[in-house]
Short mmCIF file of C-alpha atoms in Angstrom, two decimals:
data_model
loop_
_atom_site.label_atom_id
_atom_site.label_comp_id
_atom_site.label_asym_id
_atom_site.label_seq_id
_atom_site.Cartn_x
_atom_site.Cartn_y
_atom_site.Cartn_z
CA MET R 247 -0.14 0.04 0.36
CA ASN R 248 1.67 3.18 -1.02
CA ILE R 249 1.29 6.98 0.77
CA THR R 250 -1.44 7.73 -1.46
CA GLU R 251 -3.76 4.66 -0.85
CA LYS R 252 -3.04 5.44 3.06
CA LEU R 253 -3.75 9.04 2.54
CA ALA R 254 -7.00 9.07 1.01
CA PRO R 255 -9.37 7.24 3.42
CA ILE R 256 -8.05 10.13 5.92
CA ARG R 257 -9.30 12.94 3.71
CA LYS R 258 -12.22 11.18 2.59
CA GLY R 259 -13.15 10.52 6.15
CA LEU R 260 -12.55 14.10 7.18
CA LEU R 261 -14.69 15.38 3.55
CA GLU R 262 -17.83 15.71 5.88
CA PHE R 263 -16.03 17.78 8.08
CA VAL R 264 -14.75 20.49 6.29
CA ILE R 265 -18.09 20.68 3.74
CA LEU R 266 -19.94 21.08 7.12
CA LYS R 267 -17.13 24.47 7.80
CA ILE R 268 -17.85 25.84 4.42
CA VAL R 269 -20.97 25.78 5.23
CA ALA R 270 -21.10 27.32 8.43
CA GLY R 271 -20.08 30.64 7.04
CA ASP R 272 -22.65 32.43 4.81
CA LYS R 273 -24.81 30.50 2.28
CA VAL R 274 -22.89 28.76 -0.62
CA TYR R 275 -23.88 27.45 -3.60
CA VAL R 276 -22.40 24.15 -4.92
CA ALA R 277 -20.24 25.97 -7.42
CA ASP R 278 -18.87 27.28 -4.65
CA MET R 279 -17.69 25.22 -2.26
CA LEU R 280 -16.12 23.25 -5.46
CA ARG R 281 -13.87 27.05 -6.08
CA LEU R 282 -13.31 26.89 -2.26
CA LEU R 283 -11.87 23.19 -2.49
CA GLY R 284 -10.22 23.05 -5.88
CA PRO R 285 -6.80 24.46 -4.36
CA THR R 286 -6.61 22.33 -1.27
CA GLU R 287 -6.54 18.81 -0.32
CA PHE R 288 -9.99 18.28 -0.43
CA ALA R 289 -10.52 19.32 -3.70
CA THR R 290 -13.35 17.65 -5.00
CA GLN R 291 -16.39 16.98 -7.74
CA GLU R 292 -19.96 17.14 -7.98
CA GLY R 293 -20.40 13.82 -7.82
CA THR R 294 -19.32 13.39 -4.73
CA LEU R 295 -20.49 16.66 -3.32
CA TYR R 296 -24.26 16.36 -4.01
CA PRO R 297 -24.42 13.10 -2.81
CA LEU R 298 -22.86 13.90 0.44
CA LEU R 299 -24.69 16.88 0.77
CA SER R 300 -28.06 15.59 0.78
CA LYS R 301 -27.05 12.78 2.64
CA LEU R 302 -25.99 15.71 5.24
CA ARG R 303 -29.46 17.19 4.75
CA ARG R 304 -30.99 14.17 5.65
CA GLU R 305 -29.24 13.82 8.57
CA GLU R 306 -30.91 17.27 9.53
CA LEU R 307 -26.75 18.85 9.91
CA VAL R 308 -27.50 21.39 6.80
CA ASP R 309 -30.66 22.92 4.99
CA TYR R 310 -30.68 24.76 1.68
CA GLU R 311 -33.15 27.46 0.11
CA TRP R 312 -33.70 27.99 -3.38
CA GLN R 313 -32.57 31.39 -4.57
CA GLU R 314 -32.93 32.85 -8.08
CA SER R 315 -30.10 33.18 -10.50
CA GLU R 316 -29.57 35.48 -13.63
CA ALA R 317 -29.08 31.98 -15.67
CA GLY R 318 -31.20 29.27 -15.66
CA PRO R 319 -33.15 27.53 -12.98
CA PRO R 320 -32.92 28.66 -9.21
CA ARG R 321 -29.84 27.10 -7.19
CA LYS R 322 -29.91 25.54 -4.32
CA TYR R 323 -28.15 27.70 -1.45
CA TYR R 324 -26.43 25.61 1.57
CA LYS R 325 -26.53 26.51 5.16
CA LEU R 326 -25.99 24.87 8.29
CA THR R 327 -28.68 24.28 11.24
CA GLN R 328 -28.36 24.35 14.84
CA LYS R 329 -28.02 20.36 14.84
CA GLY R 330 -24.80 20.88 12.42
CA ARG R 331 -23.41 23.65 14.45
CA THR R 332 -23.81 21.54 17.34
CA GLN R 333 -22.07 18.62 15.45
CA LEU R 334 -19.22 21.02 14.20
CA SER R 335 -18.87 22.46 17.54
CA THR R 336 -18.11 18.79 18.37
CA LEU R 337 -16.07 18.11 15.59
CA ASN R 338 -13.87 21.49 16.50
CA ASP R 339 -13.13 19.90 19.42
CA TYR R 340 -12.28 16.52 18.71
CA TRP R 341 -10.20 17.76 16.35
CA LYS R 342 -8.32 19.70 18.87
CA ASP R 343 -7.81 16.45 21.16
CA LEU R 344 -6.53 14.46 18.27
CA ASN R 345 -3.79 16.96 17.35
CA ARG R 346 -3.10 17.77 20.69
CA THR R 347 -2.80 13.79 21.58
CA LEU R 348 -0.55 13.77 18.45
CA ALA R 349 1.72 16.30 19.75
CA GLU R 350 2.24 15.04 22.76
CA PHE R 351 3.74 11.79 21.26
CA GLY R 352 6.34 13.89 19.76
CA ASN R 353 7.83 12.79 16.52
CA MET D 160 -22.75 16.22 -40.17
CA GLN D 161 -23.84 15.08 -37.19
CA LYS D 162 -26.85 13.62 -35.84
CA VAL D 163 -28.12 16.36 -32.89
CA VAL D 164 -30.70 14.72 -29.80
CA ASN D 165 -33.08 16.90 -27.33
CA ILE D 166 -32.58 16.01 -24.13
CA SER D 167 -34.41 17.42 -20.83
CA LEU D 168 -31.82 18.18 -17.74
CA ASN D 169 -34.23 18.79 -15.00
CA GLY D 170 -36.79 20.42 -17.25
CA ILE D 171 -34.39 22.57 -19.19
CA ALA D 172 -34.05 21.51 -22.97
CA TYR D 173 -30.47 20.94 -24.64
CA GLN D 174 -29.54 19.73 -27.91
CA LEU D 175 -26.58 17.41 -27.50
CA GLU D 176 -24.12 15.73 -30.74
CA GLU D 177 -25.17 12.07 -30.79
CA PRO D 178 -22.15 10.21 -29.26
CA GLY D 179 -21.81 13.01 -26.18
CA TYR D 180 -25.56 12.49 -25.72
CA ASN D 181 -24.24 8.52 -25.71
CA GLN D 182 -21.98 9.46 -23.04
CA LEU D 183 -23.86 11.58 -20.84
CA ARG D 184 -26.54 8.75 -20.89
CA ASP D 185 -24.14 6.42 -19.86
CA TYR D 186 -22.63 8.37 -17.15
CA LEU D 187 -26.13 9.32 -15.58
CA GLU D 188 -27.30 5.49 -16.10
CA ARG D 189 -23.93 4.43 -13.80
CA ALA D 190 -24.72 7.39 -11.61
CA GLU D 191 -28.03 6.00 -11.10
CA ALA D 192 -26.92 2.25 -10.08
CA ARG D 193 -24.60 3.64 -7.46
CA LEU D 194 -27.36 5.67 -6.04
CA LYS D 195 -29.93 2.64 -6.02
CA ASP D 196 -29.75 1.96 -2.06
CA SER D 197 -29.12 5.60 -1.20
CA PRO D 198 -32.62 7.53 -0.26
CA ASP D 199 -31.58 10.27 -1.61
CA ARG D 200 -31.18 8.99 -5.15
CA THR D 201 -33.79 11.08 -6.69
CA GLU D 202 -32.61 14.62 -5.19
CA VAL D 203 -29.32 13.56 -6.52
CA MET D 204 -29.85 13.23 -9.79
CA ASN D 205 -31.99 16.09 -10.03
CA ASP D 206 -28.92 17.76 -8.45
CA LEU D 207 -26.36 16.85 -11.34
CA GLU D 208 -28.83 16.78 -14.23
CA GLN D 209 -29.28 20.52 -12.95
CA ALA D 210 -25.28 21.04 -12.98
CA ILE D 211 -24.43 19.49 -16.10
CA GLY D 212 -27.27 21.75 -17.50
CA GLU D 213 -25.43 24.63 -16.32
CA LYS D 214 -22.69 23.42 -17.79
CA CYS D 215 -23.74 23.41 -20.85
CA ALA D 216 -25.55 26.22 -20.94
CA ARG D 217 -22.24 27.51 -20.32
CA VAL D 218 -20.57 26.12 -23.40
CA LEU D 219 -23.61 27.72 -25.52
CA SER D 220 -24.24 31.11 -26.79
CA PRO D 221 -26.88 32.51 -29.39
CA HIS D 222 -24.64 31.59 -31.94
CA LYS D 223 -23.46 27.81 -30.81
CA THR D 224 -27.24 26.13 -30.24
CA VAL D 225 -25.36 22.58 -30.04
CA VAL D 226 -23.01 20.82 -27.25
CA ASN D 227 -20.57 18.82 -29.04
CA GLU D 228 -18.92 15.37 -27.74
CA ALA D 229 -15.69 16.98 -26.71
CA GLU D 230 -17.71 19.49 -24.30
CA ILE D 231 -19.70 16.59 -23.02
CA ALA D 232 -16.54 14.65 -22.26
CA LYS D 233 -15.24 17.64 -19.99
CA ILE D 234 -18.37 18.22 -18.68
CA ILE D 235 -18.30 14.37 -17.27
CA GLU D 236 -15.19 14.59 -16.50
CA GLU D 237 -15.49 17.56 -14.44
CA MET D 238 -18.68 16.36 -12.43
CA GLY D 239 -16.46 12.88 -11.42
CA PRO D 240 -17.63 9.86 -10.75
CA VAL D 241 -20.41 9.81 -8.72
CA GLU D 242 -20.13 7.65 -5.51
CA SER D 243 -22.58 7.07 -2.69
CA ALA D 244 -22.27 9.11 0.80
CA GLU D 245 -22.89 5.97 2.70
CA GLU D 246 -20.44 3.72 0.84
CA LYS D 247 -17.43 5.97 1.63
CA ALA D 248 -17.22 5.67 5.71
CA GLU D 249 -16.57 1.99 4.77
CA GLY D 250 -13.24 3.26 2.83
CA ALA D 251 -11.12 2.27 -0.37
CA LYS D 252 -11.13 -1.48 0.23
CA THR D 253 -14.39 -2.08 0.25
CA GLU D 254 -15.27 0.05 -2.90
CA GLY D 255 -12.45 -2.01 -4.33
CA ALA D 256 -13.57 -5.23 -3.93
CA ALA D 257 -17.73 -4.16 -5.29
CA GLU D 258 -15.65 -3.28 -8.40
CA THR D 259 -14.22 -6.26 -9.15
CA SER D 260 -16.89 -8.02 -8.13
CA GLN D 261 -19.77 -6.20 -10.64
CA GLU D 262 -17.38 -7.25 -13.70
CA TYR D 263 -18.78 -11.08 -12.44
CA VAL D 264 -21.97 -10.44 -11.62
CA GLY D 265 -23.01 -7.81 -14.33
CA PRO D 266 -26.05 -5.80 -12.46
CA GLN D 267 -25.07 -3.84 -9.37
CA PRO D 268 -25.43 -5.12 -6.09
CA ARG D 269 -29.10 -4.79 -4.47
CA LYS D 270 -30.82 -4.92 -1.79
CA ARG D 271 -29.91 -7.84 0.62
CA LEU D 272 -32.04 -11.07 1.19
CA PHE D 273 -31.27 -12.81 4.15
CA ASN D 274 -33.66 -15.33 6.38
CA ILE D 275 -35.17 -14.12 9.53
CA SER D 276 -35.07 -16.10 12.47
CA GLU D 277 -37.11 -13.77 14.77
CA GLY D 278 -41.16 -14.56 14.14
CA ALA D 279 -40.45 -17.15 12.10
CA MET D 280 -42.30 -20.76 11.32
CA TRP D 281 -39.07 -22.56 10.27
CA ALA D 282 -36.28 -21.09 8.58
CA GLY D 283 -37.21 -17.90 8.25
CA VAL D 284 -37.07 -17.52 4.70
CA CYS D 285 -40.70 -16.23 4.06
CA ASN D 286 -39.96 -14.12 6.61
CA GLY D 287 -37.07 -12.84 4.45
CA ILE D 288 -38.87 -12.72 1.28
CA ALA D 289 -41.24 -10.86 3.45
CA ALA D 290 -38.76 -8.00 5.00
CA TYR D 291 -37.24 -7.73 1.59
CA LEU D 292 -40.57 -7.43 -0.59
CA ASN D 293 -42.10 -5.06 2.14
CA VAL D 294 -45.46 -7.31 2.45
CA ASP D 295 -47.03 -9.02 5.26
CA VAL D 296 -45.60 -12.33 5.46
CA THR D 297 -48.81 -14.50 5.98
CA TRP D 298 -49.22 -13.51 2.13
CA VAL D 299 -45.54 -14.91 1.23
CA ARG D 300 -46.68 -17.88 3.43
CA LEU D 301 -50.10 -18.36 1.23
CA ALA D 302 -48.14 -17.47 -1.50
CA PHE D 303 -45.48 -20.66 -0.67
CA VAL D 304 -48.06 -22.97 -0.20
CA LEU D 305 -50.51 -22.39 -3.25
CA ILE D 306 -47.43 -22.52 -5.09
CA THR D 307 -46.20 -25.96 -3.55
CA ILE D 308 -49.20 -27.27 -4.20
CA PHE D 309 -49.54 -26.28 -7.63
CA SER D 310 -45.87 -27.69 -8.07
CA TRP D 311 -46.91 -31.06 -6.65
CA GLY D 312 -44.25 -30.48 -4.12
CA GLY D 313 -41.47 -28.72 -6.67
CA MET D 314 -41.61 -25.88 -4.66
CA PHE D 315 -40.75 -27.31 -1.27
CA PHE D 316 -37.38 -28.03 -2.48
CA VAL D 317 -36.73 -24.46 -3.12
CA TYR D 318 -37.92 -23.47 0.26
CA ILE D 319 -34.99 -26.26 1.22
CA THR D 320 -32.46 -24.77 -1.12
CA MET D 321 -33.03 -21.14 0.00
CA ALA D 322 -32.89 -22.22 3.48
CA PHE D 323 -29.42 -22.67 2.89
CA ILE D 324 -27.93 -20.78 0.52
CA VAL D 325 -29.34 -17.34 1.75
CA PRO D 326 -27.87 -16.17 5.18
CA THR D 327 -29.41 -15.50 8.12
CA ALA D 328 -29.95 -12.27 9.54
CA LYS D 329 -27.64 -12.24 12.59
CA THR D 330 -27.85 -8.18 13.50
CA ALA D 331 -29.95 -5.26 13.28
CA GLU D 332 -27.82 -3.91 10.39
CA ASP D 333 -27.71 -7.15 8.44
CA ARG D 334 -31.52 -6.96 7.92
CA ALA D 335 -30.97 -2.90 7.09
CA ALA D 336 -28.22 -4.31 4.46
CA ALA D 337 -28.81 -2.85 1.44
CA PHE D 338 -26.12 -4.73 -0.69
CA GLY D 339 -27.00 -7.28 -3.68
CA MET D 340 -26.69 -11.01 -2.80
CA PRO D 341 -23.30 -12.51 -3.39
CA PHE D 342 -23.57 -14.83 -6.10
CA ASN D 343 -20.14 -16.52 -6.64
CA THR D 344 -20.19 -20.07 -6.64
CA GLU D 345 -17.40 -20.47 -3.87
CA GLU D 346 -19.37 -18.43 -1.41
CA LEU D 347 -22.40 -20.07 -2.17
CA ILE D 348 -20.94 -23.56 -2.06
CA GLY D 349 -19.43 -22.72 1.31
CA ARG D 350 -22.34 -21.00 2.95
CA ALA D 351 -24.38 -23.81 1.93
CA LYS D 352 -21.86 -26.31 3.49
CA LYS D 353 -21.33 -24.63 6.90
CA ASN D 354 -25.07 -24.67 6.89
CA PHE D 355 -25.60 -27.83 6.23
CA GLU D 356 -23.04 -28.84 8.95
CA LYS D 357 -25.25 -26.54 11.17
CA PHE D 358 -28.28 -28.35 10.48
CA GLY D 359 -26.85 -31.76 11.15
CA SER D 360 -25.52 -31.26 14.78
CA ASP D 361 -29.03 -29.46 15.60
CA TYR D 362 -31.07 -32.18 17.59
CA ARG D 363 -34.31 -30.23 16.84
CA TRP D 364 -33.65 -29.29 13.78
CA ARG D 365 -33.24 -33.09 12.54
CA ARG D 366 -36.62 -33.92 14.29
CA GLU D 367 -38.46 -31.41 12.85
CA TRP D 368 -37.06 -32.44 9.28
CA ARG D 369 -38.37 -35.65 10.07
CA ARG D 370 -42.01 -34.42 11.15
CA GLN D 371 -42.05 -32.70 8.25
CA GLN D 372 -40.41 -35.27 5.94
CA ARG D 373 -43.75 -37.85 6.84
CA HIS D 374 -46.12 -35.02 6.52
CA TRP D 375 -45.18 -34.25 3.11
CA ASN D 376 -45.07 -38.01 2.43
CA ARG D 377 -48.44 -38.71 3.87
CA GLN D 378 -50.11 -35.81 1.84
CA TRP D 379 -48.19 -36.76 -1.30
CA ALA D 380 -49.55 -40.26 -0.79
CA HIS D 381 -53.05 -38.57 0.22
CA MET D 382 -52.96 -37.04 -3.10
CA ASN D 383 -51.94 -39.17 -5.30
CA GLU D 384 -54.85 -41.26 -3.97
CA GLN D 385 -57.44 -39.14 -4.27
CA MET D 386 -56.63 -38.92 -8.00
CA ARG D 387 -55.88 -42.39 -8.56
CA SER D 388 -59.50 -42.46 -7.26
CA PHE D 389 -61.37 -39.63 -9.23
CA SER D 390 -59.63 -41.14 -12.64
CA ALA D 391 -60.80 -44.56 -11.69
CA GLN D 392 -64.57 -43.67 -11.54
CA ALA D 393 -63.88 -41.09 -15.06
CA ALA D 394 -62.62 -44.21 -16.77
CA PRO D 395 -65.09 -46.58 -17.47
CA GLN D 396 -67.38 -43.97 -18.46
CA MET D 397 -65.44 -42.82 -21.37
CA SER D 398 -66.49 -43.66 -24.47
CA THR D 399 -63.81 -45.00 -27.22
CA ALA D 400 -64.38 -41.21 -28.56
CA ALA D 401 -63.05 -39.80 -25.15
CA ARG D 402 -60.35 -42.17 -25.47
CA ALA D 403 -59.14 -41.01 -28.67
CA ILE D 404 -59.55 -37.81 -27.90
CA THR D 405 -56.96 -38.49 -24.79
CA GLY D 406 -55.23 -40.30 -27.40
CA ILE D 407 -54.93 -36.99 -29.10
CA PHE D 408 -54.19 -34.88 -26.23
CA LEU D 409 -51.42 -36.29 -25.35
CA PRO D 410 -49.32 -35.10 -28.01
CA ILE D 411 -50.36 -31.73 -27.79
CA ALA D 412 -49.85 -31.94 -24.04
CA ALA D 413 -46.04 -33.08 -24.48
CA ILE D 414 -45.85 -30.12 -27.50
CA ILE D 415 -47.38 -27.34 -24.66
CA GLY D 416 -44.73 -28.71 -22.11
CA ALA D 417 -41.95 -28.78 -24.09
CA VAL D 418 -42.79 -24.96 -25.46
CA LEU D 419 -43.02 -23.93 -21.82
CA PHE D 420 -39.85 -25.44 -20.33
CA VAL D 421 -38.04 -24.11 -23.59
CA VAL D 422 -40.04 -20.70 -22.96
CA TRP D 423 -38.92 -20.75 -19.28
CA ILE D 424 -35.12 -21.78 -19.90
CA LEU D 425 -34.99 -19.30 -22.46
CA ALA D 426 -36.49 -16.03 -20.45
CA LEU D 427 -34.13 -17.39 -17.48
CA PHE D 428 -31.35 -17.06 -20.62
CA SER D 429 -32.06 -13.68 -21.44
CA LEU D 430 -32.50 -12.52 -17.61
CA VAL D 431 -29.27 -14.02 -17.08
CA THR D 432 -27.26 -12.48 -20.14
CA GLN D 433 -29.53 -9.04 -20.71
CA ASN D 434 -30.54 -8.43 -17.31
CA ASN D 435 -34.25 -8.32 -19.06
CA ILE D 436 -36.87 -11.23 -20.18
CA PHE D 437 -37.30 -10.72 -23.58
CA GLY D 438 -36.90 -7.26 -23.82
CA TRP D 439 -39.12 -6.74 -20.76
CA GLY D 440 -36.68 -4.96 -18.14
CA LEU D 441 -37.08 -6.17 -14.25
CA PRO D 442 -38.91 -3.31 -12.23
CA HIS D 443 -35.99 -1.32 -10.77
CA ASN D 444 -35.43 -2.39 -7.22
CA MET D 445 -36.11 -6.65 -8.21
CA PRO D 446 -32.89 -8.47 -8.30
CA MET D 447 -32.14 -10.89 -10.57
CA TRP D 448 -32.41 -13.84 -8.61
CA ALA D 449 -35.79 -12.63 -7.61
CA GLY D 450 -36.72 -12.17 -10.82
CA ILE D 451 -35.51 -16.24 -11.74
CA LEU D 452 -37.92 -17.12 -8.85
CA ILE D 453 -40.84 -15.89 -10.17
CA LEU D 454 -40.25 -17.47 -13.53
CA THR D 455 -39.85 -20.46 -11.89
CA MET D 456 -42.97 -20.40 -9.85
CA LEU D 457 -45.15 -19.43 -13.00
CA TYR D 458 -43.32 -22.33 -15.21
CA PHE D 459 -45.09 -24.82 -12.04
CA ALA D 460 -48.08 -22.90 -11.63
CA ILE D 461 -48.95 -22.94 -15.43
CA SER D 462 -47.75 -26.06 -16.30
CA ALA D 463 -48.97 -28.02 -13.56
CA PRO D 464 -52.57 -27.73 -14.58
CA LEU D 465 -51.51 -29.35 -17.49
CA LYS D 466 -49.79 -32.13 -15.58
CA MET D 467 -52.98 -32.89 -13.77
CA VAL D 468 -55.31 -32.93 -17.03
CA ARG D 469 -51.97 -35.09 -18.43
CA HIS D 470 -51.94 -37.40 -15.43
CA GLY D 471 -55.84 -37.57 -15.67
CA GLY D 472 -55.18 -38.70 -19.14
CA HIS D 473 -52.97 -41.25 -18.90
CA GLN D 474 -55.04 -43.08 -16.53
CA ALA D 475 -58.67 -42.56 -18.31
CA ALA D 476 -56.09 -44.33 -21.56
CA GLY D 477 -56.20 -47.31 -19.72
CA SER D 478 -53.49 -46.73 -17.21
CA HIS D 479 -50.88 -48.34 -19.60
CA PRO D 480 -47.50 -47.57 -18.50
CA GLY D 481 -46.73 -46.91 -22.45
CA TRP D 482 -48.55 -43.89 -22.10
CA ALA D 483 -46.27 -41.97 -19.44
CA ALA D 484 -43.29 -43.72 -21.81
CA LEU D 485 -44.45 -42.08 -25.23
CA HIS D 486 -45.25 -38.82 -23.57
CA GLY D 487 -41.87 -39.10 -22.20
CA VAL D 488 -40.10 -39.59 -25.09
CA MET D 489 -42.27 -37.17 -26.96
CA TRP D 490 -41.99 -34.44 -25.00
CA VAL D 491 -38.33 -34.92 -24.83
CA ALA D 492 -37.94 -34.84 -29.01
CA PHE D 493 -39.82 -31.34 -29.01
CA THR D 494 -37.86 -30.07 -26.41
CA ALA D 495 -34.82 -30.70 -28.12
CA LEU D 496 -36.57 -29.81 -31.35
CA PHE D 497 -37.59 -26.68 -30.13
CA PHE D 498 -33.80 -25.71 -28.37
CA TRP D 499 -32.48 -26.49 -32.00
CA ILE D 500 -34.93 -24.09 -33.43
CA ALA D 501 -34.06 -21.36 -31.07
CA TYR D 502 -30.93 -22.27 -31.06
CA ASN D 503 -30.83 -21.58 -35.04
CA VAL D 504 -33.17 -18.61 -35.45
CA ILE D 505 -32.85 -16.49 -32.10
CA PRO D 506 -29.93 -14.19 -32.38
CA GLY D 507 -28.53 -14.14 -28.84
CA VAL D 508 -29.04 -17.95 -28.14
CA ARG D 509 -26.25 -19.13 -29.46
CA GLU D 510 -23.59 -17.27 -27.75
CA PHE D 511 -25.24 -18.26 -24.81
CA VAL D 512 -25.07 -21.55 -24.99
CA ASP D 513 -21.48 -21.29 -25.43
CA GLN D 514 -21.22 -19.19 -22.60
CA ILE D 515 -23.38 -21.46 -20.58
CA LEU D 516 -21.45 -23.99 -21.58
CA TRP D 517 -17.54 -21.82 -20.18
CA ALA D 518 -19.49 -21.10 -17.49
CA VAL D 519 -20.35 -24.46 -16.49
CA GLY D 520 -16.67 -25.68 -17.13
CA LEU D 521 -15.78 -22.52 -14.53
CA THR D 522 -17.94 -24.06 -11.76
CA VAL D 523 -16.79 -27.54 -12.02
CA SER D 524 -13.06 -26.18 -11.92
CA ASN D 525 -13.96 -24.05 -9.23
CA ILE D 526 -15.74 -26.72 -7.08
CA SER D 527 -12.80 -29.18 -7.99
CA GLU D 528 -10.85 -26.08 -6.82
CA THR D 529 -12.45 -25.73 -3.41
CA VAL D 530 -12.60 -29.20 -2.91
CA ARG D 531 -8.75 -29.73 -3.74
CA LEU D 532 -8.10 -26.90 -1.21
CA GLU D 533 -10.09 -28.23 1.53
CA SER D 534 -8.26 -31.91 1.18
CA TRP D 535 -5.31 -29.79 1.75
CA TYR D 536 -5.83 -28.26 5.02
#
């Protein structure tokens, strides 16, 4: 197993966390999310993002509203729900704990 | 010059070059298959269509009204492969495994069938089917009993086979599992073997099994007895003309029986190879094995009355064993004839027969491999 294969599941697992972080800001459209993620390690595609967002919505962590766009049909703008906010803060705490643990073990 | 296809993506019309259209259709079909078990399927498909539509709109202008093949290819690449959010948690390994098994199975994995022993009358086969089809278990049991009667007990063996082959749900996740039934020979044989060992060691089962066997033997004898007495009453009253009619009916019964048999086999062929029955696709969430089961039930149900009448015919015509033998020979001859015609006339049957021979060879070598490995340890 090479290093890329080992890193892929870590990124995959964290993608949901990252999405919650992005949605926590202003209401965002999927194309905006892709643009934000594009230059990062979490660069992803619609094929992955839409199913993930639908799952998050089913879990009531995010919600969306329709907004008119100048080109084409109205678009879905996603935002964080109260439940999502609680989960995000749990995830943030957990992430900090993980970092601390890793730091404690040193190199 | 390129042929153009008009399509609608989430309610907006676009014109695509035909090869591009084919690519896009394949992409969306793959996406839908991937999302088959996701409760968000419709929503995600709509989202994807809209995203594709917007990407198409971006390359169009008042002077360019058609999306060409290269642009579609680029759009599909941008969209990326669709992966269900559910399978993500299981990591890369499962994904790889799913990919390889798909090559063997052909159709995508689907909802999984289990035997459910909670509240079961027997092995939980009916219970599992009821849960799978989302109907009341009483209906499934009723269907099983009816088909068992019509198929002269044939369905009973289907039940026994399913009791051994279908895995038993052990956890709540099992019951909720939304995967396809694995269908490679090794796993199937292994599971049947394991279940059989358990079955052999379980005293209660053995006793139950014997009880059921006795019960069935009794019923079978009773049914035959009734049939015989009915025919015996009818036979003396039959005129020579009626006997002649019976004589004519026998070959007809043989032909109809042979036709039914050939149609059944061909339908199974078509289902296994093309995942449809003579062009009719299965309902979206019906797995192939259910199709096979339904076809088999239909075959038994349709041919049962024929068998019954024929049986009466034998008796009426003097109960001579020669009649049965004659019928058997005619049936075999007609079946062979129809198969030969199908082999030569219907395209695909020839390839399929070759494929079957290949698959049989593979299965045999698989089994011998398994057996060989077992003896090693």
